[in-house]
PDB file of C-alpha atoms in Angstrom:
ATOM      1  CA  UNK A   1       0.000   0.000   0.000  1.00 70.00           C
ATOM      2  CA  UNK A   2       0.891   3.642  -0.150  1.00 71.00           C
ATOM      3  CA  UNK A   3       3.645   4.681   2.251  1.00 85.00           C
ATOM      4  CA  UNK A   4       4.940   8.147   3.049  1.00 90.00           C
ATOM      5  CA  UNK A   5       8.328   8.473   4.728  1.00 93.00           C
ATOM      6  CA  UNK A   6       9.569  11.660   6.339  1.00 95.00           C
ATOM      7  CA  UNK A   7      13.026  12.619   7.617  1.00 95.00           C
ATOM      8  CA  UNK A   8      14.480  13.623   9.947  1.00 96.00           C
ATOM      9  CA  UNK A   9      12.325  12.598  12.892  1.00 94.00           C
ATOM     10  CA  UNK A  10      13.730  15.353  15.132  1.00 96.00           C
ATOM     11  CA  UNK A  11      15.662  18.544  14.512  1.00 97.00           C
ATOM     12  CA  UNK A  12      17.076  20.959  17.049  1.00 97.00           C
ATOM     13  CA  UNK A  13      18.243  24.314  15.701  1.00 98.00           C
ATOM     14  CA  UNK A  14      19.400  27.615  17.088  1.00 98.00           C
ATOM     15  CA  UNK A  15      17.016  30.474  16.457  1.00 98.00           C
ATOM     16  CA  UNK A  16      17.931  32.061  13.147  1.00 98.00           C
ATOM     17  CA  UNK A  17      19.202  28.847  11.552  1.00 98.00           C
ATOM     18  CA  UNK A  18      17.440  27.240   8.609  1.00 98.00           C
ATOM     19  CA  UNK A  19      15.471  23.991   8.745  1.00 97.00           C
ATOM     20  CA  UNK A  20      14.424  21.448   6.120  1.00 98.00           C
ATOM     21  CA  UNK A  21      12.248  18.347   6.290  1.00 98.00           C
ATOM     22  CA  UNK A  22      11.935  15.830   3.467  1.00 98.00           C
ATOM     23  CA  UNK A  23       9.060  13.616   2.429  1.00 97.00           C
ATOM     24  CA  UNK A  24       9.124  10.587   0.114  1.00 95.00           C
ATOM     25  CA  UNK A  25       6.240   8.484  -1.139  1.00 91.00           C
ATOM     26  CA  UNK A  26       6.360   4.908  -2.405  1.00 87.00           C
ATOM     27  CA  UNK A  27       3.809   5.815  -5.079  1.00 87.00           C
ATOM     28  CA  UNK A  28       3.076   8.780  -7.311  1.00 88.00           C
ATOM     29  CA  UNK A  29       0.834  11.262  -5.556  1.00 87.00           C
ATOM     30  CA  UNK A  30      -2.003  13.320  -6.978  1.00 86.00           C
ATOM     31  CA  UNK A  31      -1.061  16.013  -4.511  1.00 90.00           C
ATOM     32  CA  UNK A  32       0.834  16.529  -1.272  1.00 93.00           C
ATOM     33  CA  UNK A  33      -0.223  18.492   1.738  1.00 95.00           C
ATOM     34  CA  UNK A  34       1.728  19.892   4.678  1.00 97.00           C
ATOM     35  CA  UNK A  35       0.429  20.300   8.208  1.00 98.00           C
ATOM     36  CA  UNK A  36       1.815  21.793  11.414  1.00 98.00           C
ATOM     37  CA  UNK A  37       0.981  20.540  14.881  1.00 97.00           C
ATOM     38  CA  UNK A  38       1.908  22.664  17.872  1.00 97.00           C
ATOM     39  CA  UNK A  39       2.721  20.801  21.118  1.00 93.00           C
ATOM     40  CA  UNK A  40      -0.540  19.569  22.650  1.00 93.00           C
ATOM     41  CA  UNK A  41      -2.535  20.688  19.629  1.00 96.00           C
ATOM     42  CA  UNK A  42      -4.039  19.213  16.518  1.00 97.00           C
ATOM     43  CA  UNK A  43      -2.669  19.233  12.949  1.00 97.00           C
ATOM     44  CA  UNK A  44      -3.416  22.406  11.022  1.00 97.00           C
ATOM     45  CA  UNK A  45      -3.263  22.619   7.241  1.00 96.00           C
ATOM     46  CA  UNK A  46      -0.444  24.736   5.799  1.00 97.00           C
ATOM     47  CA  UNK A  47      -0.474  24.188   2.053  1.00 96.00           C
ATOM     48  CA  UNK A  48      -1.201  21.835  -0.823  1.00 95.00           C
ATOM     49  CA  UNK A  49       1.013  21.189  -3.855  1.00 95.00           C
ATOM     50  CA  UNK A  50      -0.487  19.689  -6.973  1.00 93.00           C
ATOM     51  CA  UNK A  51       1.751  20.227  -9.997  1.00 95.00           C
ATOM     52  CA  UNK A  52       4.989  18.462 -10.790  1.00 96.00           C
ATOM     53  CA  UNK A  53       7.941  20.666  -9.794  1.00 97.00           C
ATOM     54  CA  UNK A  54       5.686  23.155  -8.023  1.00 97.00           C
ATOM     55  CA  UNK A  55       7.241  25.602  -5.550  1.00 98.00           C
ATOM     56  CA  UNK A  56       5.163  27.675  -3.150  1.00 98.00           C
ATOM     57  CA  UNK A  57       6.201  30.176  -0.509  1.00 98.00           C
ATOM     58  CA  UNK A  58       4.543  31.362   2.656  1.00 97.00           C
ATOM     59  CA  UNK A  59       6.703  34.081   4.212  1.00 97.00           C
ATOM     60  CA  UNK A  60       9.758  32.161   5.523  1.00 98.00           C
ATOM     61  CA  UNK A  61       8.406  28.747   4.472  1.00 98.00           C
ATOM     62  CA  UNK A  62       9.189  27.270   1.044  1.00 98.00           C
ATOM     63  CA  UNK A  63       7.448  24.118  -0.168  1.00 98.00           C
ATOM     64  CA  UNK A  64       8.537  22.024  -3.145  1.00 98.00           C
ATOM     65  CA  UNK A  65       6.920  19.125  -4.991  1.00 97.00           C
ATOM     66  CA  UNK A  66       9.250  16.849  -6.923  1.00 96.00           C
ATOM     67  CA  UNK A  67       9.184  16.405 -10.679  1.00 95.00           C
ATOM     68  CA  UNK A  68       8.054  12.797 -10.329  1.00 93.00           C
ATOM     69  CA  UNK A  69       5.409  13.776  -7.757  1.00 92.00           C
ATOM     70  CA  UNK A  70       6.853  11.289  -5.282  1.00 92.00           C
ATOM     71  CA  UNK A  71       8.795  13.609  -2.987  1.00 95.00           C
ATOM     72  CA  UNK A  72       8.466  16.979  -1.338  1.00 97.00           C
ATOM     73  CA  UNK A  73      10.294  19.277   1.039  1.00 98.00           C
ATOM     74  CA  UNK A  74       9.569  22.083   3.453  1.00 98.00           C
ATOM     75  CA  UNK A  75      12.289  24.647   4.132  1.00 98.00           C
ATOM     76  CA  UNK A  76      12.096  27.289   6.841  1.00 98.00           C
ATOM     77  CA  UNK A  77      14.491  30.212   6.573  1.00 98.00           C
ATOM     78  CA  UNK A  78      15.766  31.860   9.759  1.00 98.00           C
ATOM     79  CA  UNK A  79      13.725  29.861  12.251  1.00 98.00           C
ATOM     80  CA  UNK A  80      11.892  31.558  15.096  1.00 98.00           C
ATOM     81  CA  UNK A  81      10.623  30.125  18.381  1.00 97.00           C
ATOM     82  CA  UNK A  82       7.106  30.304  16.965  1.00 97.00           C
ATOM     83  CA  UNK A  83       8.118  27.653  14.399  1.00 98.00           C
ATOM     84  CA  UNK A  84       8.328  25.004  17.138  1.00 98.00           C
ATOM     85  CA  UNK A  85       6.112  22.003  16.475  1.00 97.00           C
ATOM     86  CA  UNK A  86       5.782  18.888  14.378  1.00 97.00           C
ATOM     87  CA  UNK A  87       5.542  19.201  10.607  1.00 98.00           C
ATOM     88  CA  UNK A  88       3.747  16.489   8.669  1.00 97.00           C
ATOM     89  CA  UNK A  89       3.537  15.803   4.990  1.00 96.00           C
ATOM     90  CA  UNK A  90       0.532  13.876   3.718  1.00 94.00           C
ATOM     91  CA  UNK A  91      -0.143  12.281   0.382  1.00 90.00           C
ATOM     92  CA  UNK A  92      -3.604  11.743  -0.985  1.00 81.00           C
ATOM     93  CA  UNK A  93      -4.332   8.681  -3.078  1.00 73.00           C
ATOM     94  CA  UNK A  94      -5.958   9.595  -6.372  1.00 68.00           C
ATOM     95  CA  UNK A  95      -7.774   6.225  -6.358  1.00 72.00           C
ATOM     96  CA  UNK A  96      -9.270   6.058  -2.883  1.00 73.00           C
ATOM     97  CA  UNK A  97      -9.028   9.593  -1.530  1.00 73.00           C
ATOM     98  CA  UNK A  98      -7.201   8.322   1.539  1.00 83.00           C
ATOM     99  CA  UNK A  99      -4.812  10.835   3.115  1.00 87.00           C
ATOM    100  CA  UNK A 100      -1.665   9.085   4.349  1.00 90.00           C
ATOM    101  CA  UNK A 101       0.678  10.962   6.671  1.00 93.00           C
ATOM    102  CA  UNK A 102       4.414  10.753   7.089  1.00 93.00           C
ATOM    103  CA  UNK A 103       5.856  10.212  10.556  1.00 94.00           C
ATOM    104  CA  UNK A 104       6.460  13.919  11.027  1.00 95.00           C
ATOM    105  CA  UNK A 105       9.505  16.023  11.886  1.00 97.00           C
ATOM    106  CA  UNK A 106       9.563  17.625  15.310  1.00 96.00           C
ATOM    107  CA  UNK A 107      11.352  20.961  15.315  1.00 98.00           C
ATOM    108  CA  UNK A 108      12.820  22.466  18.456  1.00 97.00           C
ATOM    109  CA  UNK A 109      14.199  26.013  18.295  1.00 97.00           C
ATOM    110  CA  UNK A 110      16.608  27.281  20.940  1.00 96.00           C
ATOM    111  CA  UNK A 111      16.323  31.026  21.589  1.00 93.00           C
TER     112      UNK A 111
ATOM    113  CA  UNK B   1     -19.370  27.039  12.842  1.00 64.00           C
ATOM    114  CA  UNK B   2     -17.851  24.592  15.330  1.00 80.00           C
ATOM    115  CA  UNK B   3     -15.847  22.706  12.694  1.00 95.00           C
ATOM    116  CA  UNK B   4     -14.907  19.196  13.839  1.00 97.00           C
ATOM    117  CA  UNK B   5     -15.924  18.314  17.391  1.00 97.00           C
ATOM    118  CA  UNK B   6     -14.567  15.292  19.236  1.00 98.00           C
ATOM    119  CA  UNK B   7     -15.747  13.943  22.572  1.00 97.00           C
ATOM    120  CA  UNK B   8     -14.505  13.079  25.083  1.00 98.00           C
ATOM    121  CA  UNK B   9     -11.168  14.910  25.318  1.00 97.00           C
ATOM    122  CA  UNK B  10      -9.735  12.426  27.805  1.00 97.00           C
ATOM    123  CA  UNK B  11     -10.700   8.856  28.691  1.00 97.00           C
ATOM    124  CA  UNK B  12      -9.275   6.062  30.823  1.00 98.00           C
ATOM    125  CA  UNK B  13     -10.498   2.534  30.154  1.00 97.00           C
ATOM    126  CA  UNK B  14      -9.807  -0.819  31.696  1.00 98.00           C
ATOM    127  CA  UNK B  15      -8.693  -3.637  29.436  1.00 98.00           C
ATOM    128  CA  UNK B  16     -11.711  -5.315  27.878  1.00 98.00           C
ATOM    129  CA  UNK B  17     -14.070  -2.360  28.241  1.00 98.00           C
ATOM    130  CA  UNK B  18     -15.832  -0.912  25.237  1.00 97.00           C
ATOM    131  CA  UNK B  19     -16.436   2.690  24.328  1.00 97.00           C
ATOM    132  CA  UNK B  20     -17.305   5.008  21.457  1.00 98.00           C
ATOM    133  CA  UNK B  21     -15.340   8.094  20.487  1.00 98.00           C
ATOM    134  CA  UNK B  22     -17.642  10.668  18.997  1.00 98.00           C
ATOM    135  CA  UNK B  23     -16.873  12.901  16.035  1.00 98.00           C
ATOM    136  CA  UNK B  24     -19.188  15.447  14.458  1.00 98.00           C
ATOM    137  CA  UNK B  25     -18.630  18.070  11.773  1.00 97.00           C
ATOM    138  CA  UNK B  26     -20.911  20.886  10.666  1.00 96.00           C
ATOM    139  CA  UNK B  27     -19.218  21.755   7.374  1.00 94.00           C
ATOM    140  CA  UNK B  28     -21.183  19.274   5.232  1.00 93.00           C
ATOM    141  CA  UNK B  29     -17.954  17.487   4.319  1.00 94.00           C
ATOM    142  CA  UNK B  30     -18.250  14.188   2.503  1.00 93.00           C
ATOM    143  CA  UNK B  31     -14.959  12.716   3.694  1.00 93.00           C
ATOM    144  CA  UNK B  32     -14.292  11.824   7.325  1.00 95.00           C
ATOM    145  CA  UNK B  33     -11.369   9.921   8.798  1.00 96.00           C
ATOM    146  CA  UNK B  34     -10.017   8.611  12.076  1.00 98.00           C
ATOM    147  CA  UNK B  35      -6.299   8.670  12.882  1.00 97.00           C
ATOM    148  CA  UNK B  36      -4.284   7.584  15.851  1.00 97.00           C
ATOM    149  CA  UNK B  37      -1.084   9.339  16.835  1.00 97.00           C
ATOM    150  CA  UNK B  38       1.705   7.562  18.684  1.00 94.00           C
ATOM    151  CA  UNK B  39       5.240   8.828  19.404  1.00 85.00           C
ATOM    152  CA  UNK B  40       7.511   8.290  16.415  1.00 81.00           C
ATOM    153  CA  UNK B  41       4.687   6.835  14.321  1.00 84.00           C
ATOM    154  CA  UNK B  42       3.038   9.968  13.037  1.00 89.00           C
ATOM    155  CA  UNK B  43      -0.663   9.885  12.190  1.00 94.00           C
ATOM    156  CA  UNK B  44      -1.909   6.482  11.114  1.00 95.00           C
ATOM    157  CA  UNK B  45      -5.236   6.094   9.341  1.00 95.00           C
ATOM    158  CA  UNK B  46      -7.664   3.762  11.131  1.00 97.00           C
ATOM    159  CA  UNK B  47     -10.874   4.029   9.082  1.00 97.00           C
ATOM    160  CA  UNK B  48     -12.303   6.518   6.670  1.00 94.00           C
ATOM    161  CA  UNK B  49     -15.577   7.314   4.936  1.00 95.00           C
ATOM    162  CA  UNK B  50     -16.269   9.003   1.606  1.00 91.00           C
ATOM    163  CA  UNK B  51     -19.928   9.579   2.390  1.00 93.00           C
ATOM    164  CA  UNK B  52     -22.911   8.488   4.442  1.00 95.00           C
ATOM    165  CA  UNK B  53     -23.265   4.715   4.400  1.00 96.00           C
ATOM    166  CA  UNK B  54     -19.750   4.136   3.041  1.00 95.00           C
ATOM    167  CA  UNK B  55     -16.739   3.207   5.163  1.00 96.00           C
ATOM    168  CA  UNK B  56     -13.398   1.578   4.451  1.00 95.00           C
ATOM    169  CA  UNK B  57     -10.327   0.440   6.310  1.00 95.00           C
ATOM    170  CA  UNK B  58      -7.147   2.424   6.662  1.00 93.00           C
ATOM    171  CA  UNK B  59      -3.664   1.338   7.715  1.00 92.00           C
ATOM    172  CA  UNK B  60      -4.473   0.090  11.241  1.00 95.00           C
ATOM    173  CA  UNK B  61      -8.168  -0.943  11.409  1.00 97.00           C
ATOM    174  CA  UNK B  62      -7.950  -3.951  13.736  1.00 97.00           C
ATOM    175  CA  UNK B  63      -9.815  -3.531  17.014  1.00 97.00           C
ATOM    176  CA  UNK B  64     -11.909  -0.606  15.741  1.00 98.00           C
ATOM    177  CA  UNK B  65     -15.316  -0.323  14.100  1.00 98.00           C
ATOM    178  CA  UNK B  66     -16.952   2.661  12.437  1.00 98.00           C
ATOM    179  CA  UNK B  67     -20.262   3.575  10.895  1.00 97.00           C
ATOM    180  CA  UNK B  68     -21.495   6.594   8.945  1.00 97.00           C
ATOM    181  CA  UNK B  69     -25.248   6.847   9.177  1.00 97.00           C
ATOM    182  CA  UNK B  70     -25.274  10.612   8.621  1.00 97.00           C
ATOM    183  CA  UNK B  71     -22.996  13.091   6.858  1.00 96.00           C
ATOM    184  CA  UNK B  72     -22.282  14.854  10.152  1.00 97.00           C
ATOM    185  CA  UNK B  73     -21.278  11.992  12.453  1.00 98.00           C
ATOM    186  CA  UNK B  74     -18.515   9.403  12.297  1.00 98.00           C
ATOM    187  CA  UNK B  75     -18.165   7.505  15.613  1.00 98.00           C
ATOM    188  CA  UNK B  76     -15.242   5.195  16.323  1.00 98.00           C
ATOM    189  CA  UNK B  77     -15.968   2.117  18.439  1.00 98.00           C
ATOM    190  CA  UNK B  78     -13.538   0.092  20.521  1.00 97.00           C
ATOM    191  CA  UNK B  79     -15.281  -3.204  21.277  1.00 92.00           C
ATOM    192  CA  UNK B  80     -12.720  -4.603  23.722  1.00 97.00           C
ATOM    193  CA  UNK B  81     -10.024  -2.110  24.658  1.00 97.00           C
ATOM    194  CA  UNK B  82      -6.400  -3.222  24.853  1.00 97.00           C
ATOM    195  CA  UNK B  83      -3.337  -1.391  26.268  1.00 97.00           C
ATOM    196  CA  UNK B  84      -1.974  -1.204  22.702  1.00 97.00           C
ATOM    197  CA  UNK B  85      -4.854   1.156  21.902  1.00 98.00           C
ATOM    198  CA  UNK B  86      -3.513   3.775  24.288  1.00 98.00           C
ATOM    199  CA  UNK B  87      -3.034   6.734  21.974  1.00 98.00           C
ATOM    200  CA  UNK B  88      -4.275  10.134  20.902  1.00 98.00           C
ATOM    201  CA  UNK B  89      -7.131   9.856  18.412  1.00 98.00           C
ATOM    202  CA  UNK B  90      -7.936  12.516  15.846  1.00 98.00           C
ATOM    203  CA  UNK B  91     -10.986  12.801  13.665  1.00 98.00           C
ATOM    204  CA  UNK B  92     -10.715  14.776  10.425  1.00 96.00           C
ATOM    205  CA  UNK B  93     -13.040  15.857   7.662  1.00 95.00           C
ATOM    206  CA  UNK B  94     -12.656  17.381   4.222  1.00 92.00           C
ATOM    207  CA  UNK B  95     -14.675  18.119   1.139  1.00 88.00           C
ATOM    208  CA  UNK B  96     -14.703  15.598  -1.646  1.00 78.00           C
ATOM    209  CA  UNK B  97     -11.554  15.658  -3.701  1.00 66.00           C
ATOM    210  CA  UNK B  98      -8.092  16.825  -2.853  1.00 60.00           C
ATOM    211  CA  UNK B  99      -8.643  19.540  -0.286  1.00 77.00           C
ATOM    212  CA  UNK B 100      -7.333  20.318   3.171  1.00 90.00           C
ATOM    213  CA  UNK B 101      -8.398  18.196   6.113  1.00 93.00           C
ATOM    214  CA  UNK B 102      -9.831  19.832   9.228  1.00 96.00           C
ATOM    215  CA  UNK B 103      -8.977  18.100  12.483  1.00 97.00           C
ATOM    216  CA  UNK B 104     -10.780  17.863  15.777  1.00 98.00           C
ATOM    217  CA  UNK B 105      -9.026  18.646  19.060  1.00 97.00           C
ATOM    218  CA  UNK B 106      -8.243  14.989  19.712  1.00 97.00           C
ATOM    219  CA  UNK B 107      -9.139  12.381  22.323  1.00 97.00           C
ATOM    220  CA  UNK B 108      -6.389  11.149  24.633  1.00 97.00           C
ATOM    221  CA  UNK B 109      -7.207   7.535  25.494  1.00 98.00           C
ATOM    222  CA  UNK B 110      -5.408   5.446  28.110  1.00 97.00           C
ATOM    223  CA  UNK B 111      -6.141   1.739  28.484  1.00 98.00           C
ATOM    224  CA  UNK B 112      -4.909   0.191  31.720  1.00 97.00           C
TER     225      UNK B 112
END
């Protein structure tokens, strides 16, 4: 079945440093979504990528979708303490509509 | 709008007990899903539904039952709780097609 792998599992950075998390799917995805979960909270939608090679930016966050639509990345420039949380990628199956999540990357930012 | 509402927020069960986690959404979304979240495992899909009367299994369905008699409600049933079902459970909903999922606040379940 469809699997979505995400690395790294944890990342500790100093405030101001950059951060990147990577997502790889075992199958071609119709789209990929990214979510953020603050400690003790629930996942909140950040963005969706649909097109091959697509790049989207949200302020300091840059999202990329691979050419083969099987991988994606999230890059945060100059991290801030407000970026703390767990970032999940999720791939939606074009056949079933199921949304399968990666294991998530937990980001800690030292002030 | 309330969005996605889950009850209860916290629950402690004894092994072998049964219970139902409630999930309701008021956004008229066709798709609803249940996930469990465990440390290092991310969010794993338990069951999902693409509309009233239609349910299907996700990645980890064993030990859980669901039904979807209305568009709004998607309860998750544990028939005989086991310690391995200790987890945080999230319900999510989204409109048909490839759109963002809205999550409930979660239910933290402990089985002793």
